[in-house]
Coordinates of N, CA and C and ligand atoms in Angstrom, one line a residue:
M1 N -5.0 -11.2 28.0 CA -4.3 -10.1 27.4 C -3.2 -9.7 28.4
D2 N -2.0 -9.4 28.0 CA -0.9 -8.9 28.9 C -0.9 -7.4 28.9
R3 N -0.4 -6.9 29.9 CA -0.2 -5.4 30.0 C 1.3 -5.1 30.2
F4 N 1.6 -3.9 29.7 CA 3.0 -3.4 30.0 C 2.9 -1.9 30.1
T5 N 3.9 -1.3 30.7 CA 4.0 0.1 31.0 C 5.0 0.7 30.0
V6 N 4.6 1.9 29.5 CA 5.5 2.6 28.6 C 5.8 4.0 29.1
S7 N 7.1 4.3 29.1 CA 7.5 5.7 29.6 C 7.7 6.5 28.3
L8 N 7.1 7.7 28.3 CA 7.2 8.6 27.2 C 7.6 10.0 27.7
E9 N 8.3 10.8 26.8 CA 8.5 12.2 27.2 C 7.2 12.9 27.0
E10 N 7.0 14.0 27.8 CA 5.7 14.7 27.7 C 5.3 15.1 26.3
E11 N 6.3 15.6 25.6 CA 6.0 16.1 24.3 C 5.5 15.0 23.3
L12 N 6.2 13.9 23.4 CA 5.8 12.7 22.5 C 4.4 12.2 22.9
L13 N 4.1 12.2 24.2 CA 2.8 11.8 24.7 C 1.7 12.7 24.2
A14 N 2.0 14.0 24.3 CA 1.0 15.0 23.8 C 0.7 14.8 22.3
R15 N 1.7 14.5 21.5 CA 1.5 14.3 20.1 C 0.7 13.0 19.9
F16 N 1.1 12.0 20.7 CA 0.4 10.7 20.6 C -1.1 10.8 20.9
D17 N -1.4 11.6 22.0 CA -2.8 11.8 22.4 C -3.6 12.6 21.3
A18 N -2.9 13.6 20.7 CA -3.5 14.3 19.6 C -3.8 13.4 18.4
H19 N -2.9 12.5 18.1 CA -3.1 11.5 17.1 C -4.3 10.6 17.4
I20 N -4.4 10.2 18.7 CA -5.5 9.3 19.1 C -6.8 10.0 18.9
R21 N -6.9 11.3 19.3 CA -8.1 12.1 19.1 C -8.4 12.2 17.6
D22 N -7.4 12.6 16.8 CA -7.6 12.8 15.3 C -8.2 11.5 14.7
R23 N -7.6 10.4 15.1 CA -8.0 9.1 14.4 C -9.3 8.5 15.1
G24 N -9.7 9.1 16.2 CA -10.9 8.6 16.8 C -10.7 7.2 17.6
Y25 N -9.5 7.0 18.0 CA -9.3 5.7 18.8 C -10.0 5.9 20.2
A26 N -10.5 4.7 20.7 CA -11.2 4.7 21.9 C -10.3 5.0 23.1
N27 N -9.1 4.5 23.0 CA -8.1 4.7 24.0 C -6.7 4.4 23.5
R28 N -5.7 4.7 24.4 CA -4.3 4.5 24.0 C -3.9 3.1 23.6
S29 N -4.5 2.1 24.3 CA -4.2 0.7 24.0 C -4.6 0.4 22.6
E30 N -5.7 0.8 22.2 CA -6.2 0.5 20.8 C -5.2 1.1 19.8
A31 N -4.8 2.3 20.0 CA -3.9 3.0 19.1 C -2.5 2.3 19.1
V32 N -2.0 1.9 20.3 CA -0.7 1.2 20.3 C -0.8 -0.1 19.6
R33 N -1.9 -0.8 19.8 CA -2.1 -2.1 19.1 C -2.0 -1.9 17.5
D34 N -2.7 -0.9 17.1 CA -2.8 -0.6 15.6 C -1.4 -0.3 15.1
I35 N -0.7 0.6 15.8 CA 0.6 1.0 15.4 C 1.6 -0.2 15.3
L36 N 1.5 -1.0 16.4 CA 2.3 -2.2 16.4 C 2.0 -3.2 15.3
R37 N 0.7 -3.4 15.0 CA 0.4 -4.3 13.9 C 0.9 -3.8 12.6
R38 N 0.7 -2.5 12.4 CA 1.2 -1.9 11.1 C 2.7 -2.0 10.9
T39 N 3.4 -1.7 12.0 CA 4.8 -1.8 12.0 C 5.3 -3.2 11.7
L40 N 4.7 -4.2 12.4 CA 5.2 -5.6 12.3 C 4.8 -6.1 10.9
E41 N 3.6 -5.8 10.4 CA 3.2 -6.2 9.1 C 4.1 -5.6 8.0
A42 N 4.4 -4.4 8.1 CA 5.3 -3.7 7.2 C 6.7 -4.4 7.2
E43 N 7.1 -4.7 8.4 CA 8.4 -5.3 8.5 C 8.4 -6.7 7.8
R44 N 7.3 -7.4 8.0 CA 7.2 -8.8 7.4 C 7.2 -8.7 5.9
L45 N 6.5 -7.7 5.4 CA 6.5 -7.5 4.0 C 7.8 -7.1 3.4
E46 N 8.5 -6.3 4.2 CA 9.9 -5.9 3.8 C 10.8 -7.1 3.7
A47 N 10.5 -8.1 4.6 CA 11.3 -9.3 4.6 C 10.9 -10.2 3.5
E48 N 9.9 -9.9 2.8 CA 9.5 -10.6 1.6 C 9.1 -12.0 1.8
E49 N 8.2 -12.2 2.9 CA 7.7 -13.5 3.2 C 6.2 -13.6 2.9
G50 N 5.8 -14.7 2.4 CA 4.3 -15.0 2.3 C 3.6 -14.1 1.2
D51 N 2.3 -14.3 1.1 CA 1.5 -13.7 0.1 C 0.9 -12.4 0.7
C52 N 0.5 -11.5 -0.2 CA -0.3 -10.3 0.3 C -1.3 -10.0 -0.7
V53 N -2.3 -9.2 -0.3 CA -3.3 -8.5 -1.1 C -2.9 -7.1 -1.0
A54 N -2.9 -6.3 -2.1 CA -2.4 -5.0 -2.0 C -3.2 -4.0 -2.8
C55 N -3.3 -2.8 -2.4 CA -3.9 -1.8 -3.3 C -2.7 -0.9 -3.7
F56 N -2.5 -0.8 -5.0 CA -1.4 0.0 -5.5 C -2.0 1.1 -6.3
S57 N -1.7 2.4 -5.9 CA -2.3 3.5 -6.6 C -1.2 4.4 -7.1
Y58 N -1.4 5.1 -8.2 CA -0.5 6.0 -8.7 C -1.1 7.0 -9.7
V59 N -0.5 8.1 -10.0 CA -1.0 9.1 -10.9 C 0.1 9.2 -12.0
Y60 N -0.4 9.4 -13.2 CA 0.6 9.6 -14.3 C 0.0 10.5 -15.4
D61 N 0.9 11.0 -16.2 CA 0.6 11.8 -17.3 C 0.4 10.9 -18.6
H62 N -0.8 10.7 -19.1 CA -0.9 9.8 -20.2 C -0.3 10.3 -21.5
G63 N 0.0 11.6 -21.5 CA 0.6 12.1 -22.7 C 2.1 12.0 -22.7
A64 N 2.7 11.7 -21.6 CA 4.1 11.6 -21.5 C 4.6 10.5 -22.5
R65 N 5.7 10.8 -23.1 CA 6.2 10.0 -24.2 C 6.3 8.5 -23.8
E66 N 5.5 7.7 -24.5 CA 5.6 6.2 -24.4 C 5.2 5.7 -23.0
L67 N 4.8 6.6 -22.1 CA 4.6 6.1 -20.7 C 3.4 5.1 -20.7
S68 N 2.3 5.4 -21.3 CA 1.1 4.5 -21.3 C 1.5 3.2 -21.8
R69 N 2.3 3.1 -22.9 CA 2.7 1.9 -23.5 C 3.6 1.1 -22.5
R70 N 4.5 1.8 -21.9 CA 5.5 1.1 -21.0 C 4.7 0.6 -19.7
L71 N 3.7 1.4 -19.2 CA 3.0 0.9 -18.1 C 2.1 -0.3 -18.4
T72 N 1.6 -0.3 -19.6 CA 0.8 -1.5 -20.1 C 1.7 -2.7 -20.2
E73 N 2.9 -2.5 -20.7 CA 3.9 -3.7 -20.8 C 4.2 -4.2 -19.4
T74 N 4.5 -3.3 -18.5 CA 4.9 -3.7 -17.1 C 3.7 -4.5 -16.5
A75 N 2.5 -4.0 -16.7 CA 1.3 -4.6 -16.1 C 1.2 -6.0 -16.7
H76 N 1.4 -6.2 -18.0 CA 1.2 -7.5 -18.7 C 2.3 -8.4 -18.2
A77 N 3.5 -7.9 -17.9 CA 4.6 -8.7 -17.5 C 4.3 -9.3 -16.1
H78 N 3.4 -8.6 -15.4 CA 3.1 -9.1 -14.0 C 1.6 -9.5 -14.0
H79 N 1.0 -9.9 -15.1 CA -0.5 -10.1 -15.2 C -1.0 -11.0 -14.1
G80 N -0.2 -12.0 -13.7 CA -0.7 -12.9 -12.7 C -1.0 -12.3 -11.3
L81 N -0.6 -11.1 -11.1 CA -0.8 -10.4 -9.8 C -2.1 -9.6 -9.7
T82 N -2.6 -9.2 -10.9 CA -3.7 -8.2 -10.8 C -5.1 -8.9 -10.7
L83 N -5.8 -8.5 -9.6 CA -7.2 -8.9 -9.5 C -8.1 -8.0 -10.2
S84 N -7.8 -6.7 -10.1 CA -8.7 -5.7 -10.7 C -8.0 -4.3 -10.8
T85 N -8.4 -3.6 -11.8 CA -7.8 -2.2 -11.9 C -8.8 -1.2 -12.2
L86 N -8.7 -0.1 -11.5 CA -9.6 1.1 -11.7 C -8.8 2.2 -12.3
H87 N -9.3 2.7 -13.4 CA -8.7 3.8 -14.1 C -9.6 5.1 -14.1
V88 N -9.1 6.2 -13.6 CA -9.9 7.4 -13.6 C -9.1 8.5 -14.3
H89 N -9.8 9.2 -15.3 CA -9.2 10.3 -16.0 C -9.4 11.5 -15.1
L90 N -8.3 12.0 -14.4 CA -8.4 13.1 -13.4 C -8.7 14.4 -14.1
D91 N -7.9 14.7 -15.1 CA -8.1 15.9 -15.9 C -7.6 15.7 -17.3
H92 N -7.4 16.7 -18.0 CA -7.0 16.6 -19.4 C -5.8 15.7 -19.6
D93 N -4.8 15.8 -18.7 CA -3.5 15.1 -18.9 C -3.3 14.0 -18.0
T94 N -4.0 14.0 -16.8 CA -3.6 13.1 -15.7 C -4.6 12.0 -15.5
C95 N -4.0 10.8 -15.3 CA -4.8 9.6 -15.0 C -4.4 9.1 -13.6
M96 N -5.3 8.5 -13.0 CA -5.0 7.8 -11.7 C -5.5 6.3 -11.9
E97 N -4.6 5.4 -11.4 CA -4.9 4.0 -11.5 C -4.8 3.5 -10.1
A98 N -5.7 2.6 -9.7 CA -5.6 1.8 -8.5 C -5.8 0.4 -8.9
A99 N -4.8 -0.4 -8.6 CA -4.8 -1.8 -8.9 C -4.8 -2.6 -7.6
I100 N -5.7 -3.6 -7.6 CA -5.7 -4.6 -6.4 C -4.9 -5.8 -6.9
L101 N -3.8 -6.1 -6.1 CA -2.9 -7.1 -6.5 C -2.9 -8.2 -5.5
H102 N -2.6 -9.4 -5.9 CA -2.5 -10.5 -5.0 C -1.4 -11.4 -5.4
G103 N -0.5 -11.8 -4.5 CA 0.6 -12.7 -4.9 C 1.7 -12.6 -3.8
P104 N 2.9 -13.2 -4.1 CA 4.0 -13.2 -3.2 C 4.4 -11.7 -3.0
A105 N 4.6 -11.4 -1.7 CA 4.8 -10.0 -1.3 C 6.0 -9.4 -2.1
A106 N 7.0 -10.3 -2.3 CA 8.2 -9.8 -3.0 C 7.9 -9.4 -4.4
E107 N 7.1 -10.2 -5.0 CA 6.7 -9.9 -6.4 C 5.8 -8.6 -6.5
V108 N 4.9 -8.5 -5.6 CA 4.0 -7.3 -5.6 C 4.9 -6.1 -5.4
R109 N 5.8 -6.2 -4.5 CA 6.7 -5.0 -4.2 C 7.5 -4.7 -5.4
R110 N 8.0 -5.7 -6.1 CA 8.9 -5.4 -7.3 C 8.1 -4.8 -8.4
Y111 N 6.8 -5.2 -8.6 CA 5.9 -4.6 -9.6 C 5.7 -3.1 -9.3
A112 N 5.3 -2.9 -8.0 CA 5.0 -1.5 -7.6 C 6.2 -0.6 -7.7
D113 N 7.4 -1.1 -7.4 CA 8.6 -0.4 -7.5 C 8.9 0.0 -9.0
A114 N 8.7 -1.0 -9.9 CA 8.9 -0.8 -11.3 C 8.0 0.3 -11.8
V115 N 6.8 0.3 -11.5 CA 5.8 1.3 -11.9 C 6.2 2.6 -11.4
A116 N 6.4 2.7 -10.1 CA 6.7 4.0 -9.4 C 8.0 4.6 -9.9
A117 N 8.9 3.8 -10.4 CA 10.2 4.3 -10.9 C 10.1 4.9 -12.3
E118 N 9.0 4.6 -13.0 CA 8.8 5.2 -14.4 C 8.8 6.7 -14.3
T119 N 9.5 7.3 -15.2 CA 9.5 8.8 -15.3 C 8.0 9.2 -15.7
G120 N 7.5 10.1 -14.9 CA 6.1 10.6 -15.2 C 5.1 9.9 -14.3
V121 N 5.5 8.9 -13.5 CA 4.6 8.3 -12.5 C 4.8 9.0 -11.2
R122 N 3.7 9.5 -10.6 CA 3.8 10.2 -9.3 C 2.9 9.6 -8.3
H123 N 3.2 9.9 -7.0 CA 2.3 9.4 -5.9 C 2.1 7.9 -5.8
G124 N 3.1 7.2 -6.3 CA 3.0 5.7 -6.2 C 2.9 5.3 -4.7
S125 N 1.8 4.5 -4.4 CA 1.6 4.2 -3.0 C 1.1 2.7 -2.9
L126 N 1.8 1.9 -2.2 CA 1.5 0.5 -2.0 C 1.0 0.2 -0.6
N127 N -0.2 -0.3 -0.5 CA -0.8 -0.6 0.8 C -1.0 -2.1 0.8
A128 N -0.2 -2.9 1.4 CA -0.2 -4.3 1.3 C -0.7 -5.0 2.7
V129 N -1.5 -6.0 2.6 CA -2.0 -6.7 3.7 C -1.6 -8.2 3.6
P130 N -0.9 -8.7 4.6 CA -0.5 -10.2 4.5 C -1.8 -11.0 4.5
V131 N -1.8 -12.1 3.7 CA -2.9 -12.9 3.6 C -2.6 -14.4 3.5
D132 N -1.7 -14.9 4.3 CA -1.3 -16.3 4.2 C -2.5 -17.2 4.3
G133 N -2.6 -18.1 3.4 CA -3.7 -19.0 3.5 C -5.0 -18.6 2.8
A134 N -5.2 -17.3 2.5 CA -6.4 -16.8 1.8 C -6.2 -17.0 0.3
H135 N -7.3 -17.2 -0.3 CA -7.3 -17.4 -1.8 C -8.3 -16.6 -2.5
P136 N -8.0 -15.3 -2.6 CA -9.0 -14.4 -3.3 C -9.2 -14.9 -4.8
H137 N -10.4 -14.7 -5.3 CA -10.7 -15.2 -6.6 C -10.1 -14.3 -7.7
H138 N -9.2 -14.8 -8.5 CA -8.7 -14.0 -9.6 C -9.8 -14.0 -10.7
P139 N -9.9 -12.9 -11.4 CA -11.0 -12.8 -12.4 C -11.0 -13.9 -13.4
R140 N -9.8 -14.5 -13.7 CA -9.8 -15.5 -14.8 C -10.0 -16.9 -14.2
D141 N -10.1 -17.0 -12.9 CA -10.3 -18.4 -12.3 C -11.7 -18.9 -12.7
Ligands
LIG201 NI1 -7.0 8.3 -18.3

């Protein structure tokens, strides 16, 4: 393992140490490694290379005009990406869905963007993990 020295302003270092405490990291190196990995992986996914497995979650109003139908159409248009979907009725009007997706990062990103852009969809959040070479079992396989 290589070492390097980082210079930080006092205030930034104090915030970083608070972050380390909050997250329960054993030490600064562990936290820096995690932040670096996250940043580099996000960058790679932005560059749309390779495959990923992702959890895409969002909240929507099932009563919003035509929204449920449009979401179903979008999901079917990208059916090859979905490994599993969890639907929870949060309250009278609101549903939450969490979909586990697998496929080319660019396609996964496009699908998530299309859903998140629908009027009435809120809190769209995509958490993607690069998985080159992994072959998760699709339910229909
Ligand atoms: Ni529902």
